[in-house]
Amino acid sequence: MTVTIRDVARASGVHVSTVSRTFSAPHMVNAATRTRVLTVAEELGYRPNRAARALTTGRTHNLGLIVADIANPFFPPLIKAAHAAARQRDYHLFVADTDEEPAAEEELVQAFSKQVDGLVLCSPRSSNKALERLAERVPFVVINRRLRGAATVLMDVGHGARLAVEHLAGLGHRRVALVSGPAGSWTSAEIRTAAEQVAGIELVVIGPNAPTERGGFAAAQRVRDAGVTGVLAYNDLVAIGLIEGLGELGLAVPEDVSVVGIDDIVPGRLNRPKLTTVAMPTAAAGRLAVDLLIQEVSATTSLETRLVIRDSTAPPR
């Protein structure tokens, strides 16, 4: 027989409305009572009817997460953490990929707006004006982008970029290339602003570039022609592609050129040489974004980044 909400209430010794709130608004239920109700529900095999609950509460308990490129190893830890945070709060999380296309991003936001209670936009590519317009359709939290009036989670890439360039300067590099990311990227602009603040460095900006290994590989010739001894890349994928491209041009890393990436993805740790990089708190960002979305908190939070020194940097010849 199907277990009903009344069965759970009777077995828990509480009113039906308390069971309902435990699933629809858990923050409104005493912790001990909530634990007892959830335990009984699990023992009885009770599962709330989401469709019925949506009709009475106006909430679907569905969330959306839109990322710029799901193939980029930067995103899976963030997606996994966001999914776990949503599931812990009894929400379903749907993930979509824009393939770095602003138009696809806007279409997805519009499609999701009718099916979810809110969205997390990670590294969005749309303009601020477009995002502000879309925010009128559905609540969302933005990761790695400042947007007026929206809750934002920022991984402090500027601080990490400054540490990276200071590391190169400390090794003795004086002419450093910044292999930037896509045109209009907030992250790329933050990296450049921070890198330009490091004293004693002549910064050569090479870009825009695709945020992929292919983008880094294609930039190798321009890096060689720039006559630099150190490079900060937009992300680890660009750095890995750049190292391969420099190798084909006869330049060794780090003997001829030192390279620093950003993100600290797994392939960078497996690359040869192992990649010096800026570690980004992706999992923490995913969890926090979901929490802000569910709690409907409009705040800007910045998460700390750190430099991880490995084998791709050394003093210049």
mmCIF file of N, CA and C in Angstrom, residues 71-173:
data_model
loop_
_atom_site.group_PDB
_atom_site.id
_atom_site.type_symbol
_atom_site.label_atom_id
_atom_site.label_comp_id
_atom_site.label_asym_id
_atom_site.label_seq_id
_atom_site.Cartn_x
_atom_site.Cartn_y
_atom_site.Cartn_z
ATOM 1 N N ALA A 71 32.536 20.329 -20.758
ATOM 2 C CA ALA A 71 33.702 19.494 -21.054
ATOM 3 C C ALA A 71 34.958 19.986 -20.346
ATOM 4 N N ASN A 72 34.936 21.215 -19.856
ATOM 5 C CA ASN A 72 36.088 21.773 -19.141
ATOM 6 C C ASN A 72 36.175 21.131 -17.755
ATOM 7 N N PRO A 73 37.307 20.521 -17.395
ATOM 8 C CA PRO A 73 37.426 19.847 -16.094
ATOM 9 C C PRO A 73 37.247 20.784 -14.889
ATOM 10 N N PHE A 74 37.209 22.091 -15.119
ATOM 11 C CA PHE A 74 36.959 23.041 -14.045
ATOM 12 C C PHE A 74 35.560 22.863 -13.462
ATOM 13 N N PHE A 75 34.595 22.483 -14.306
ATOM 14 C CA PHE A 75 33.191 22.507 -13.886
ATOM 15 C C PHE A 75 32.702 21.277 -13.112
ATOM 16 N N PRO A 76 33.128 20.042 -13.411
ATOM 17 C CA PRO A 76 32.559 18.887 -12.703
ATOM 18 C C PRO A 76 32.610 18.946 -11.171
ATOM 19 N N PRO A 77 33.715 19.372 -10.525
ATOM 20 C CA PRO A 77 33.671 19.461 -9.059
ATOM 21 C C PRO A 77 32.620 20.449 -8.559
ATOM 22 N N LEU A 78 32.434 21.542 -9.298
ATOM 23 C CA LEU A 78 31.422 22.534 -8.927
ATOM 24 C C LEU A 78 30.025 21.943 -9.088
ATOM 25 N N ILE A 79 29.800 21.250 -10.202
ATOM 26 C CA ILE A 79 28.490 20.632 -10.451
ATOM 27 C C ILE A 79 28.175 19.591 -9.389
ATOM 28 N N LYS A 80 29.148 18.759 -9.062
ATOM 29 C CA LYS A 80 28.934 17.700 -8.072
ATOM 30 C C LYS A 80 28.605 18.290 -6.705
ATOM 31 N N ALA A 81 29.321 19.327 -6.309
ATOM 32 C CA ALA A 81 29.071 19.953 -5.007
ATOM 33 C C ALA A 81 27.707 20.632 -4.978
ATOM 34 N N ALA A 82 27.347 21.301 -6.076
ATOM 35 C CA ALA A 82 26.043 21.952 -6.152
ATOM 36 C C ALA A 82 24.922 20.922 -6.098
ATOM 37 N N HIS A 83 25.108 19.814 -6.782
ATOM 38 C CA HIS A 83 24.106 18.748 -6.777
ATOM 39 C C HIS A 83 23.919 18.191 -5.370
ATOM 40 N N ALA A 84 25.029 17.954 -4.669
ATOM 41 C CA ALA A 84 24.944 17.420 -3.309
ATOM 42 C C ALA A 84 24.232 18.400 -2.378
ATOM 43 N N ALA A 85 24.546 19.698 -2.519
ATOM 44 C CA ALA A 85 23.900 20.708 -1.674
ATOM 45 C C ALA A 85 22.405 20.778 -1.951
ATOM 46 N N ALA A 86 22.025 20.673 -3.224
ATOM 47 C CA ALA A 86 20.605 20.713 -3.578
ATOM 48 C C ALA A 86 19.881 19.479 -3.051
ATOM 49 N N ARG A 87 20.484 18.341 -3.229
ATOM 50 C CA ARG A 87 19.840 17.093 -2.781
ATOM 51 C C ARG A 87 19.660 17.073 -1.266
ATOM 52 N N GLN A 88 20.634 17.617 -0.556
ATOM 53 C CA GLN A 88 20.546 17.677 0.902
ATOM 54 C C GLN A 88 19.346 18.509 1.346
ATOM 55 N N ARG A 89 18.955 19.471 0.524
ATOM 56 C CA ARG A 89 17.813 20.337 0.839
ATOM 57 C C ARG A 89 16.543 19.878 0.129
ATOM 58 N N ASP A 90 16.564 18.645 -0.404
ATOM 59 C CA ASP A 90 15.413 18.059 -1.089
ATOM 60 C C ASP A 90 15.054 18.812 -2.369
ATOM 61 N N TYR A 91 16.058 19.221 -3.112
ATOM 62 C CA TYR A 91 15.864 19.843 -4.416
ATOM 63 C C TYR A 91 16.506 18.967 -5.493
ATOM 64 N N HIS A 92 15.943 19.018 -6.688
ATOM 65 C CA HIS A 92 16.565 18.410 -7.854
ATOM 66 C C HIS A 92 17.339 19.490 -8.611
ATOM 67 N N LEU A 93 18.496 19.111 -9.159
ATOM 68 C CA LEU A 93 19.328 20.063 -9.895
ATOM 69 C C LEU A 93 19.495 19.593 -11.332
ATOM 70 N N PHE A 94 19.117 20.454 -12.282
ATOM 71 C CA PHE A 94 19.275 20.158 -13.698
ATOM 72 C C PHE A 94 20.422 21.000 -14.254
ATOM 73 N N VAL A 95 21.286 20.365 -15.039
ATOM 74 C CA VAL A 95 22.496 21.022 -15.541
ATOM 75 C C VAL A 95 22.412 21.203 -17.051
ATOM 76 N N ALA A 96 22.839 22.367 -17.517
ATOM 77 C CA ALA A 96 22.857 22.641 -18.962
ATOM 78 C C ALA A 96 24.164 23.335 -19.335
ATOM 79 N N ASP A 97 24.540 23.197 -20.601
ATOM 80 C CA ASP A 97 25.822 23.695 -21.123
ATOM 81 C C ASP A 97 25.559 24.676 -22.257
ATOM 82 N N THR A 98 26.206 25.842 -22.209
ATOM 83 C CA THR A 98 26.006 26.847 -23.256
ATOM 84 C C THR A 98 27.038 26.763 -24.369
ATOM 85 N N ASP A 99 28.080 25.958 -24.179
ATOM 86 C CA ASP A 99 29.164 25.869 -25.163
ATOM 87 C C ASP A 99 29.742 27.248 -25.468
ATOM 88 N N GLU A 100 29.840 28.079 -24.417
ATOM 89 C CA GLU A 100 30.435 29.411 -24.496
ATOM 90 C C GLU A 100 29.626 30.384 -25.371
ATOM 91 N N GLU A 101 28.354 30.065 -25.652
ATOM 92 C CA GLU A 101 27.545 30.895 -26.545
ATOM 93 C C GLU A 101 26.549 31.739 -25.753
ATOM 94 N N PRO A 102 26.659 33.065 -25.774
ATOM 95 C CA PRO A 102 25.707 33.923 -25.057
ATOM 96 C C PRO A 102 24.256 33.692 -25.478
ATOM 97 N N ALA A 103 24.022 33.476 -26.783
ATOM 98 C CA ALA A 103 22.648 33.266 -27.263
ATOM 99 C C ALA A 103 22.055 32.002 -26.664
ATOM 100 N N ALA A 104 22.857 30.936 -26.600
ATOM 101 C CA ALA A 104 22.381 29.686 -26.006
ATOM 102 C C ALA A 104 22.093 29.882 -24.521
ATOM 103 N N GLU A 105 22.903 30.690 -23.882
ATOM 104 C CA GLU A 105 22.705 30.972 -22.459
ATOM 105 C C GLU A 105 21.356 31.646 -22.223
ATOM 106 N N GLU A 106 21.036 32.642 -23.027
ATOM 107 C CA GLU A 106 19.764 33.350 -22.866
ATOM 108 C C GLU A 106 18.586 32.427 -23.146
ATOM 109 N N GLU A 107 18.708 31.566 -24.157
ATOM 110 C CA GLU A 107 17.639 30.624 -24.474
ATOM 111 C C GLU A 107 17.402 29.646 -23.323
ATOM 112 N N LEU A 108 18.495 29.184 -22.713
ATOM 113 C CA LEU A 108 18.366 28.233 -21.602
ATOM 114 C C LEU A 108 17.721 28.876 -20.386
ATOM 115 N N VAL A 109 18.105 30.116 -20.083
ATOM 116 C CA VAL A 109 17.493 30.806 -18.945
ATOM 117 C C VAL A 109 15.993 30.940 -19.169
ATOM 118 N N GLN A 110 15.602 31.316 -20.363
ATOM 119 C CA GLN A 110 14.182 31.474 -20.662
ATOM 120 C C GLN A 110 13.443 30.146 -20.575
ATOM 121 N N ALA A 111 14.069 29.067 -21.056
ATOM 122 C CA ALA A 111 13.428 27.750 -20.997
ATOM 123 C C ALA A 111 13.313 27.255 -19.560
ATOM 124 N N PHE A 112 14.376 27.426 -18.792
ATOM 125 C CA PHE A 112 14.387 26.964 -17.403
ATOM 126 C C PHE A 112 13.417 27.760 -16.528
ATOM 127 N N SER A 113 13.185 29.015 -16.868
ATOM 128 C CA SER A 113 12.417 29.896 -15.991
ATOM 129 C C SER A 113 11.021 29.366 -15.695
ATOM 130 N N LYS A 114 10.490 28.528 -16.571
ATOM 131 C CA LYS A 114 9.148 27.979 -16.378
ATOM 132 C C LYS A 114 9.166 26.653 -15.618
ATOM 133 N N GLN A 115 10.364 26.134 -15.340
ATOM 134 C CA GLN A 115 10.453 24.787 -14.778
ATOM 135 C C GLN A 115 11.197 24.704 -13.445
ATOM 136 N N VAL A 116 11.832 25.798 -13.023
ATOM 137 C CA VAL A 116 12.653 25.753 -11.814
ATOM 138 C C VAL A 116 12.311 26.915 -10.890
ATOM 139 N N ASP A 117 12.743 26.774 -9.634
ATOM 140 C CA ASP A 117 12.553 27.854 -8.669
ATOM 141 C C ASP A 117 13.673 28.892 -8.763
ATOM 142 N N GLY A 118 14.796 28.514 -9.351
ATOM 143 C CA GLY A 118 15.908 29.446 -9.482
ATOM 144 C C GLY A 118 17.048 28.819 -10.258
ATOM 145 N N LEU A 119 18.017 29.640 -10.633
ATOM 146 C CA LEU A 119 19.137 29.204 -11.455
ATOM 147 C C LEU A 119 20.468 29.618 -10.838
ATOM 148 N N VAL A 120 21.491 28.829 -11.100
ATOM 149 C CA VAL A 120 22.871 29.213 -10.848
ATOM 150 C C VAL A 120 23.545 29.365 -12.211
ATOM 151 N N LEU A 121 24.077 30.552 -12.478
ATOM 152 C CA LEU A 121 24.796 30.806 -13.722
ATOM 153 C C LEU A 121 26.282 30.854 -13.417
ATOM 154 N N CYS A 122 27.018 29.917 -13.978
ATOM 155 C CA CYS A 122 28.451 29.837 -13.682
ATOM 156 C C CYS A 122 29.258 30.362 -14.865
ATOM 157 N N SER A 123 30.037 31.416 -14.612
ATOM 158 C CA SER A 123 30.850 32.059 -15.651
ATOM 159 C C SER A 123 30.012 32.406 -16.874
ATOM 160 N N PRO A 124 28.926 33.172 -16.694
ATOM 161 C CA PRO A 124 28.056 33.503 -17.829
ATOM 162 C C PRO A 124 28.772 34.351 -18.865
ATOM 163 N N ARG A 125 28.367 34.189 -20.122
ATOM 164 C CA ARG A 125 28.993 34.906 -21.234
ATOM 165 C C ARG A 125 28.115 36.044 -21.752
ATOM 166 N N SER A 126 26.845 36.114 -21.298
ATOM 167 C CA SER A 126 25.949 37.176 -21.752
ATOM 168 C C SER A 126 26.376 38.517 -21.172
ATOM 169 N N SER A 127 25.928 39.588 -21.803
ATOM 170 C CA SER A 127 26.231 40.936 -21.309
ATOM 171 C C SER A 127 25.479 41.203 -20.010
ATOM 172 N N ASN A 128 25.957 42.177 -19.241
ATOM 173 C CA ASN A 128 25.271 42.556 -18.012
ATOM 174 C C ASN A 128 23.834 42.984 -18.291
ATOM 175 N N LYS A 129 23.645 43.718 -19.384
ATOM 176 C CA LYS A 129 22.309 44.185 -19.733
ATOM 177 C C LYS A 129 21.375 43.004 -19.984
ATOM 178 N N ALA A 130 21.865 41.999 -20.694
ATOM 179 C CA ALA A 130 21.044 40.816 -20.970
ATOM 180 C C ALA A 130 20.733 40.052 -19.690
ATOM 181 N N LEU A 131 21.736 39.919 -18.822
ATOM 182 C CA LEU A 131 21.526 39.195 -17.567
ATOM 183 C C LEU A 131 20.536 39.917 -16.662
ATOM 184 N N GLU A 132 20.627 41.232 -16.622
ATOM 185 C CA GLU A 132 19.680 42.000 -15.804
ATOM 186 C C GLU A 132 18.258 41.832 -16.319
ATOM 187 N N ARG A 133 18.119 41.729 -17.629
ATOM 188 C CA ARG A 133 16.797 41.504 -18.209
ATOM 189 C C ARG A 133 16.291 40.101 -17.865
ATOM 190 N N LEU A 134 17.179 39.110 -17.929
ATOM 191 C CA LEU A 134 16.792 37.737 -17.632
ATOM 192 C C LEU A 134 16.442 37.552 -16.154
ATOM 193 N N ALA A 135 17.077 38.361 -15.294
ATOM 194 C CA ALA A 135 16.818 38.252 -13.845
ATOM 195 C C ALA A 135 15.374 38.601 -13.503
ATOM 196 N N GLU A 136 14.684 39.274 -14.412
ATOM 197 C CA GLU A 136 13.280 39.601 -14.182
ATOM 198 C C GLU A 136 12.382 38.386 -14.394
ATOM 199 N N ARG A 137 12.905 37.351 -15.045
ATOM 200 C CA ARG A 137 12.117 36.155 -15.348
ATOM 201 C C ARG A 137 12.240 35.084 -14.277
ATOM 202 N N VAL A 138 13.420 34.986 -13.650
ATOM 203 C CA VAL A 138 13.664 33.913 -12.686
ATOM 204 C C VAL A 138 14.787 34.343 -11.741
ATOM 205 N N PRO A 139 14.711 34.000 -10.446
ATOM 206 C CA PRO A 139 15.809 34.326 -9.525
ATOM 207 C C PRO A 139 17.067 33.542 -9.911
ATOM 208 N N PHE A 140 18.220 34.177 -9.811
ATOM 209 C CA PHE A 140 19.445 33.410 -10.023
ATOM 210 C C PHE A 140 20.609 33.954 -9.215
ATOM 211 N N VAL A 141 21.582 33.068 -9.018
ATOM 212 C CA VAL A 141 22.853 33.391 -8.384
ATOM 213 C C VAL A 141 23.932 33.257 -9.452
ATOM 214 N N VAL A 142 24.859 34.201 -9.483
ATOM 215 C CA VAL A 142 25.907 34.213 -10.495
ATOM 216 C C VAL A 142 27.245 33.840 -9.852
ATOM 217 N N ILE A 143 27.961 32.929 -10.482
ATOM 218 C CA ILE A 143 29.306 32.558 -10.035
ATOM 219 C C ILE A 143 30.315 33.187 -10.989
ATOM 220 N N ASN A 144 31.309 33.855 -10.411
ATOM 221 C CA ASN A 144 32.402 34.472 -11.180
ATOM 222 C C ASN A 144 31.917 35.533 -12.157
ATOM 223 N N ARG A 145 31.105 36.440 -11.634
ATOM 224 C CA ARG A 145 30.672 37.598 -12.401
ATOM 225 C C ARG A 145 29.974 38.562 -11.447
ATOM 226 N N ARG A 146 30.339 39.831 -11.497
ATOM 227 C CA ARG A 146 29.633 40.840 -10.700
ATOM 228 C C ARG A 146 28.419 41.317 -11.495
ATOM 229 N N LEU A 147 27.257 41.293 -10.835
ATOM 230 C CA LEU A 147 26.040 41.730 -11.498
ATOM 231 C C LEU A 147 25.184 42.499 -10.505
ATOM 232 N N ARG A 148 24.851 43.713 -10.856
ATOM 233 C CA ARG A 148 24.086 44.584 -9.981
ATOM 234 C C ARG A 148 22.751 43.942 -9.592
ATOM 235 N N GLY A 149 22.510 43.901 -8.277
ATOM 236 C CA GLY A 149 21.240 43.407 -7.766
ATOM 237 C C GLY A 149 21.127 41.904 -7.650
ATOM 238 N N ALA A 150 22.144 41.167 -8.100
ATOM 239 C CA ALA A 150 22.092 39.705 -8.056
ATOM 240 C C ALA A 150 23.024 39.159 -6.988
ATOM 241 N N ALA A 151 22.646 38.035 -6.398
ATOM 242 C CA ALA A 151 23.554 37.331 -5.490
ATOM 243 C C ALA A 151 24.723 36.785 -6.306
ATOM 244 N N THR A 152 25.934 36.974 -5.816
ATOM 245 C CA THR A 152 27.109 36.550 -6.569
ATOM 246 C C THR A 152 28.090 35.803 -5.675
ATOM 247 N N VAL A 153 28.729 34.799 -6.255
ATOM 248 C CA VAL A 153 29.810 34.070 -5.597
ATOM 249 C C VAL A 153 31.051 34.252 -6.461
ATOM 250 N N LEU A 154 32.041 34.913 -5.904
ATOM 251 C CA LEU A 154 33.256 35.216 -6.651
ATOM 252 C C LEU A 154 34.415 34.387 -6.113
ATOM 253 N N MET A 155 35.090 33.677 -6.989
ATOM 254 C CA MET A 155 36.368 33.069 -6.628
ATOM 255 C C MET A 155 37.421 34.127 -6.921
ATOM 256 N N ASP A 156 38.171 34.537 -5.934
ATOM 257 C CA ASP A 156 39.038 35.714 -6.048
ATOM 258 C C ASP A 156 40.214 35.443 -6.982
ATOM 259 N N VAL A 157 39.900 35.377 -8.275
ATOM 260 C CA VAL A 157 40.919 35.071 -9.267
ATOM 261 C C VAL A 157 41.933 36.203 -9.372
ATOM 262 N N GLY A 158 41.518 37.441 -9.056
ATOM 263 C CA GLY A 158 42.462 38.557 -9.099
ATOM 264 C C GLY A 158 43.587 38.360 -8.103
ATOM 265 N N HIS A 159 43.242 37.946 -6.888
ATOM 266 C CA HIS A 159 44.258 37.679 -5.866
ATOM 267 C C HIS A 159 45.186 36.567 -6.333
ATOM 268 N N GLY A 160 44.611 35.500 -6.897
ATOM 269 C CA GLY A 160 45.436 34.389 -7.376
ATOM 270 C C GLY A 160 46.349 34.800 -8.511
ATOM 271 N N ALA A 161 45.832 35.612 -9.433
ATOM 272 C CA ALA A 161 46.663 36.070 -10.555
ATOM 273 C C ALA A 161 47.819 36.918 -10.062
ATOM 274 N N ARG A 162 47.557 37.756 -9.078
ATOM 275 C CA ARG A 162 48.621 38.590 -8.517
ATOM 276 C C ARG A 162 49.703 37.714 -7.878
ATOM 277 N N LEU A 163 49.283 36.672 -7.155
ATOM 278 C CA LEU A 163 50.254 35.739 -6.559
ATOM 279 C C LEU A 163 51.085 35.061 -7.646
ATOM 280 N N ALA A 164 50.440 34.704 -8.738
ATOM 281 C CA ALA A 164 51.135 34.004 -9.822
ATOM 282 C C ALA A 164 52.194 34.893 -10.465
ATOM 283 N N VAL A 165 51.831 36.140 -10.766
ATOM 284 C CA VAL A 165 52.794 37.052 -11.405
ATOM 285 C C VAL A 165 53.904 37.420 -10.426
ATOM 286 N N GLU A 166 53.569 37.593 -9.156
ATOM 287 C CA GLU A 166 54.596 37.858 -8.142
ATOM 288 C C GLU A 166 55.550 36.671 -8.020
ATOM 289 N N HIS A 167 55.019 35.463 -8.167
ATOM 290 C CA HIS A 167 55.868 34.266 -8.151
ATOM 291 C C HIS A 167 56.856 34.297 -9.308
ATOM 292 N N LEU A 168 56.379 34.645 -10.501
ATOM 293 C CA LEU A 168 57.272 34.737 -11.661
ATOM 294 C C LEU A 168 58.310 35.839 -11.463
ATOM 295 N N ALA A 169 57.875 36.971 -10.920
ATOM 296 C CA ALA A 169 58.800 38.071 -10.652
ATOM 297 C C ALA A 169 59.861 37.655 -9.641
ATOM 298 N N GLY A 170 59.439 36.909 -8.636
ATOM 299 C CA GLY A 170 60.374 36.444 -7.607
ATOM 300 C C GLY A 170 61.420 35.489 -8.148
ATOM 301 N N LEU A 171 61.069 34.784 -9.225
ATOM 302 C CA LEU A 171 62.029 33.883 -9.856
ATOM 303 C C LEU A 171 63.008 34.637 -10.761
ATOM 304 N N GLY A 172 62.703 35.931 -11.033
ATOM 305 C CA GLY A 172 63.590 36.740 -11.861
ATOM 306 C C GLY A 172 63.042 37.095 -13.222
ATOM 307 N N HIS A 173 61.814 36.713 -13.521
ATOM 308 C CA HIS A 173 61.216 37.043 -14.814
ATOM 309 C C HIS A 173 60.810 38.519 -14.816
#
